[in-house]
PDB file of C-alpha atoms in Angstrom:
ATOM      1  CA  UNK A   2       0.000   0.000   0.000  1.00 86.00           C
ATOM      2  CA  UNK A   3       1.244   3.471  -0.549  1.00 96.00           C
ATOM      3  CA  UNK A   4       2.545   4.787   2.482  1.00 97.00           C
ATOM      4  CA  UNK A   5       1.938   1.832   4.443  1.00 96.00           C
ATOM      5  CA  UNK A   6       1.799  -2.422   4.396  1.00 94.00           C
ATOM      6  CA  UNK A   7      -1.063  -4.525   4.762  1.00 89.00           C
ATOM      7  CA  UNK A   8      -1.985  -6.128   8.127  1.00 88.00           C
ATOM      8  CA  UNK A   9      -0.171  -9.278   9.821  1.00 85.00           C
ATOM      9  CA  UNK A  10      -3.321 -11.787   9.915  1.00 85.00           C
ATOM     10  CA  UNK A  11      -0.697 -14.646   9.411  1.00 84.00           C
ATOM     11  CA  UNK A  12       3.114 -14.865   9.647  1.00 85.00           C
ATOM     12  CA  UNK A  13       5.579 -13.323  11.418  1.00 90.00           C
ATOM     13  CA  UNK A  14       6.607  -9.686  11.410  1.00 91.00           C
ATOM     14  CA  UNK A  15       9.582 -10.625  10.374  1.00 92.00           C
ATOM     15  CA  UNK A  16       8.214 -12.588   7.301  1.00 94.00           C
ATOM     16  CA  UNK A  17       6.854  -9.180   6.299  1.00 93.00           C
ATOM     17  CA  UNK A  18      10.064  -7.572   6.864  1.00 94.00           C
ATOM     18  CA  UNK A  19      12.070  -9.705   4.912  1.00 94.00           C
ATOM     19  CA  UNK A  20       9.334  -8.949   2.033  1.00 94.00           C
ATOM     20  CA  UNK A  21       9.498  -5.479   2.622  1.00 94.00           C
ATOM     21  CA  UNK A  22      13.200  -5.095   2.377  1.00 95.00           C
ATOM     22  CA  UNK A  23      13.038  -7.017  -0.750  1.00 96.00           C
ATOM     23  CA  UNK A  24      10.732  -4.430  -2.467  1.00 94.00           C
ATOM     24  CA  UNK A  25      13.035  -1.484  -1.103  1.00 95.00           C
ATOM     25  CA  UNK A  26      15.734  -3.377  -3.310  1.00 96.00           C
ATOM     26  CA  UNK A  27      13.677  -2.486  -6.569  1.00 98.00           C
ATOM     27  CA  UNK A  28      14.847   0.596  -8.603  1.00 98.00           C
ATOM     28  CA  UNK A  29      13.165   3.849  -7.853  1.00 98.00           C
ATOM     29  CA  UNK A  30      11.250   4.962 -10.898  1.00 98.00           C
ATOM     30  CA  UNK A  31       9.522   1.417 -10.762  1.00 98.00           C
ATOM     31  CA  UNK A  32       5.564   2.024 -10.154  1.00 97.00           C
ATOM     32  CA  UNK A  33       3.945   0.195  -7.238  1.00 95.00           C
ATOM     33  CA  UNK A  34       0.030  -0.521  -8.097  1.00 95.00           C
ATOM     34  CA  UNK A  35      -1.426  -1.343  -5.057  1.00 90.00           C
ATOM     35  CA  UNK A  36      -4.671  -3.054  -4.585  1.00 87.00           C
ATOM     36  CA  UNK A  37      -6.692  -1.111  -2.553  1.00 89.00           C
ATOM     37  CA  UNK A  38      -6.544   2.650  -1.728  1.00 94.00           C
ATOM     38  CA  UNK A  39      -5.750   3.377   1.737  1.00 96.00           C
ATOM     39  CA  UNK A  40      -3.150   6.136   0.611  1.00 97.00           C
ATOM     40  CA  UNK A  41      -4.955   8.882   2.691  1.00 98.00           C
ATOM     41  CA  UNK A  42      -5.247   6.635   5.917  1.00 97.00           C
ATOM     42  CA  UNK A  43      -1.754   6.050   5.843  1.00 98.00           C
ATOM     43  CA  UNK A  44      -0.805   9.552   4.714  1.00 98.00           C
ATOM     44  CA  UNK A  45      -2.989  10.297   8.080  1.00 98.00           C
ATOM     45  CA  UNK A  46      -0.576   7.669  10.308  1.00 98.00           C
ATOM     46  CA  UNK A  47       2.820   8.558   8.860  1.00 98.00           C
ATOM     47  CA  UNK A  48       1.716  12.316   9.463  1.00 98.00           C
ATOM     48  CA  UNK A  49       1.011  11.491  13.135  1.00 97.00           C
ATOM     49  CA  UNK A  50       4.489   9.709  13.574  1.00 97.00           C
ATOM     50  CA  UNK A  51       6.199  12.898  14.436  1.00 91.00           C
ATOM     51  CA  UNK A  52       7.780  15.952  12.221  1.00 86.00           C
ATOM     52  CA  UNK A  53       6.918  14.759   8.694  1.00 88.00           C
ATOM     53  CA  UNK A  54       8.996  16.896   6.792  1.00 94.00           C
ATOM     54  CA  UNK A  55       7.947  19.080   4.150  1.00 97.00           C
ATOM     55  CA  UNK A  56       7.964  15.911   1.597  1.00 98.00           C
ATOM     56  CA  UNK A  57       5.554  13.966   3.109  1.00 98.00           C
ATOM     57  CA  UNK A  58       3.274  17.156   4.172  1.00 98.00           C
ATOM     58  CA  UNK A  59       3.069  18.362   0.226  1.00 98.00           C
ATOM     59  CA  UNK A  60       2.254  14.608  -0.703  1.00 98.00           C
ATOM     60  CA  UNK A  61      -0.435  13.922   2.242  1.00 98.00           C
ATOM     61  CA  UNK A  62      -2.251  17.390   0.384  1.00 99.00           C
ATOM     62  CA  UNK A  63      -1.728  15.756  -2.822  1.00 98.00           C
ATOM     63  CA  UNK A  64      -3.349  12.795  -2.021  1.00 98.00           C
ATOM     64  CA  UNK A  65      -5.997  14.073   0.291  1.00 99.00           C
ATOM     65  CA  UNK A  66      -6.669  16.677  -2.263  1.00 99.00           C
ATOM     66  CA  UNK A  67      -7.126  13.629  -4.995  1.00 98.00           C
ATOM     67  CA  UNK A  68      -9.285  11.313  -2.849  1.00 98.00           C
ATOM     68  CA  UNK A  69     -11.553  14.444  -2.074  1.00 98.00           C
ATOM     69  CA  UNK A  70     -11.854  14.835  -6.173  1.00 98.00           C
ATOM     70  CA  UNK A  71     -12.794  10.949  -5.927  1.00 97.00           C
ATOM     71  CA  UNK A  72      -9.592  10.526  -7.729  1.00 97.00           C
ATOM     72  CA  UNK A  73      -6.814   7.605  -7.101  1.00 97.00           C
ATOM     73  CA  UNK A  74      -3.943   7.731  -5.492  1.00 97.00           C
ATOM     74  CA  UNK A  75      -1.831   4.920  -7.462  1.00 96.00           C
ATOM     75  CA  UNK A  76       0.489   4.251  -9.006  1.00 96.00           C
ATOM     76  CA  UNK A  77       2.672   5.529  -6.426  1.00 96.00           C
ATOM     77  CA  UNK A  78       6.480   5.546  -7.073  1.00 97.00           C
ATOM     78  CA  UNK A  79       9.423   3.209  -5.293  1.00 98.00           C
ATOM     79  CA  UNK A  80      11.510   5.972  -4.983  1.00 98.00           C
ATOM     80  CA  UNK A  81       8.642   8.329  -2.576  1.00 98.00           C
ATOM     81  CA  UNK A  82       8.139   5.028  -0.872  1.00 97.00           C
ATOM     82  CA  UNK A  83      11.685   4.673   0.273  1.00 97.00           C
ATOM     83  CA  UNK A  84      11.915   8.341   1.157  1.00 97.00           C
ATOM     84  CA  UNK A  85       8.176   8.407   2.959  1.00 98.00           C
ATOM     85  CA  UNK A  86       6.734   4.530   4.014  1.00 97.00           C
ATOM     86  CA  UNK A  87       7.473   4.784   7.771  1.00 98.00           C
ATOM     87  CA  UNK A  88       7.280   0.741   7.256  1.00 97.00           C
ATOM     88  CA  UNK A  89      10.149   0.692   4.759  1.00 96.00           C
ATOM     89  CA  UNK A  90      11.883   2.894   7.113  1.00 95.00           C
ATOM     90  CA  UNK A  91      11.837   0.629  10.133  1.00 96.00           C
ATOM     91  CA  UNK A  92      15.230  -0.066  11.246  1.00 95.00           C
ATOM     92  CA  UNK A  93      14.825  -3.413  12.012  1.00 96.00           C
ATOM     93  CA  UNK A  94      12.308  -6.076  12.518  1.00 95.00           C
ATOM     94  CA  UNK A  95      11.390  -5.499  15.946  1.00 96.00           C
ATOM     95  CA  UNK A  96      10.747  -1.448  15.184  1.00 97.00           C
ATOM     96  CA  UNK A  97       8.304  -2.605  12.208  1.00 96.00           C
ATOM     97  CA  UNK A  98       6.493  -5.171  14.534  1.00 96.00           C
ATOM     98  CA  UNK A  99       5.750  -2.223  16.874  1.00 97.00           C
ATOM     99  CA  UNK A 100       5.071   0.007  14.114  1.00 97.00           C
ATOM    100  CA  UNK A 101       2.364  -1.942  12.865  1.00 96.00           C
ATOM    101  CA  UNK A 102       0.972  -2.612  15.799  1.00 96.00           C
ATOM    102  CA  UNK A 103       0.395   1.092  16.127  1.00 97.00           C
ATOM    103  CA  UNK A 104      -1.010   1.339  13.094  1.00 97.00           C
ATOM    104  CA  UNK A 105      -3.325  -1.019  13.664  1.00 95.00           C
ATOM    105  CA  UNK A 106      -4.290   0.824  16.448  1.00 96.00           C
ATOM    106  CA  UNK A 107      -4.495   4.051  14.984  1.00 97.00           C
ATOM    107  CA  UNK A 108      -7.594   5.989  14.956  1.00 93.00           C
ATOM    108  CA  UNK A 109      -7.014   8.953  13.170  1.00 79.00           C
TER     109      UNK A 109
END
């Protein structure tokens, strides 16, 4: 998903990890079509994670702006991902596991 990862219903966190940091290996102009559009949800959680940076705010009114418009979000670009996925940011295993247990959390 842009800006995020799906849910752990099955497997390990660090199954997901390993998957994650196998897509962060692809080349930065590749296009990521994601199946379902929860690209202002997540632009909503990474937002709450702390100082954004201006990168992240401008895309967040992008998208928000687009889903108001009843427009989609995707394709969204490996390269923004890297830069702005707080899950392909995770430092390790263990930080992602606790990340997405915040996320699923998150009410925002």
């Amino acid at each position: 998903f842009a800006l995020g990862c799906g849910r752990l219903f099955e497997g390990a966190p660090e199954q997901m990890w390993d998957s994650l940091t196998r897509l962060a290996g692809l080349p930065d102009d590749t296009r990521v079509w994601c199946a379902h559009e929860y690209t202002a949800a997540n632009a909503r959680f990474a937002l709450s994670l702390g100082d954004p940076g201006p990168e992240l705010e401008a895309y967040a009114r992008d998208v928000f702006a687009l889903r108001e418009a009843g427009q989609s979000t995707v394709p969204t670009m490996m390269g923004r991902e890297k830069r702005l996925n707080p899950f392909l940011n995770a430092p390790d295993a263990a930080a992602f596991a606790a990340l997405r247990a915040a996320k699923d959390a998150f009410r925002g």
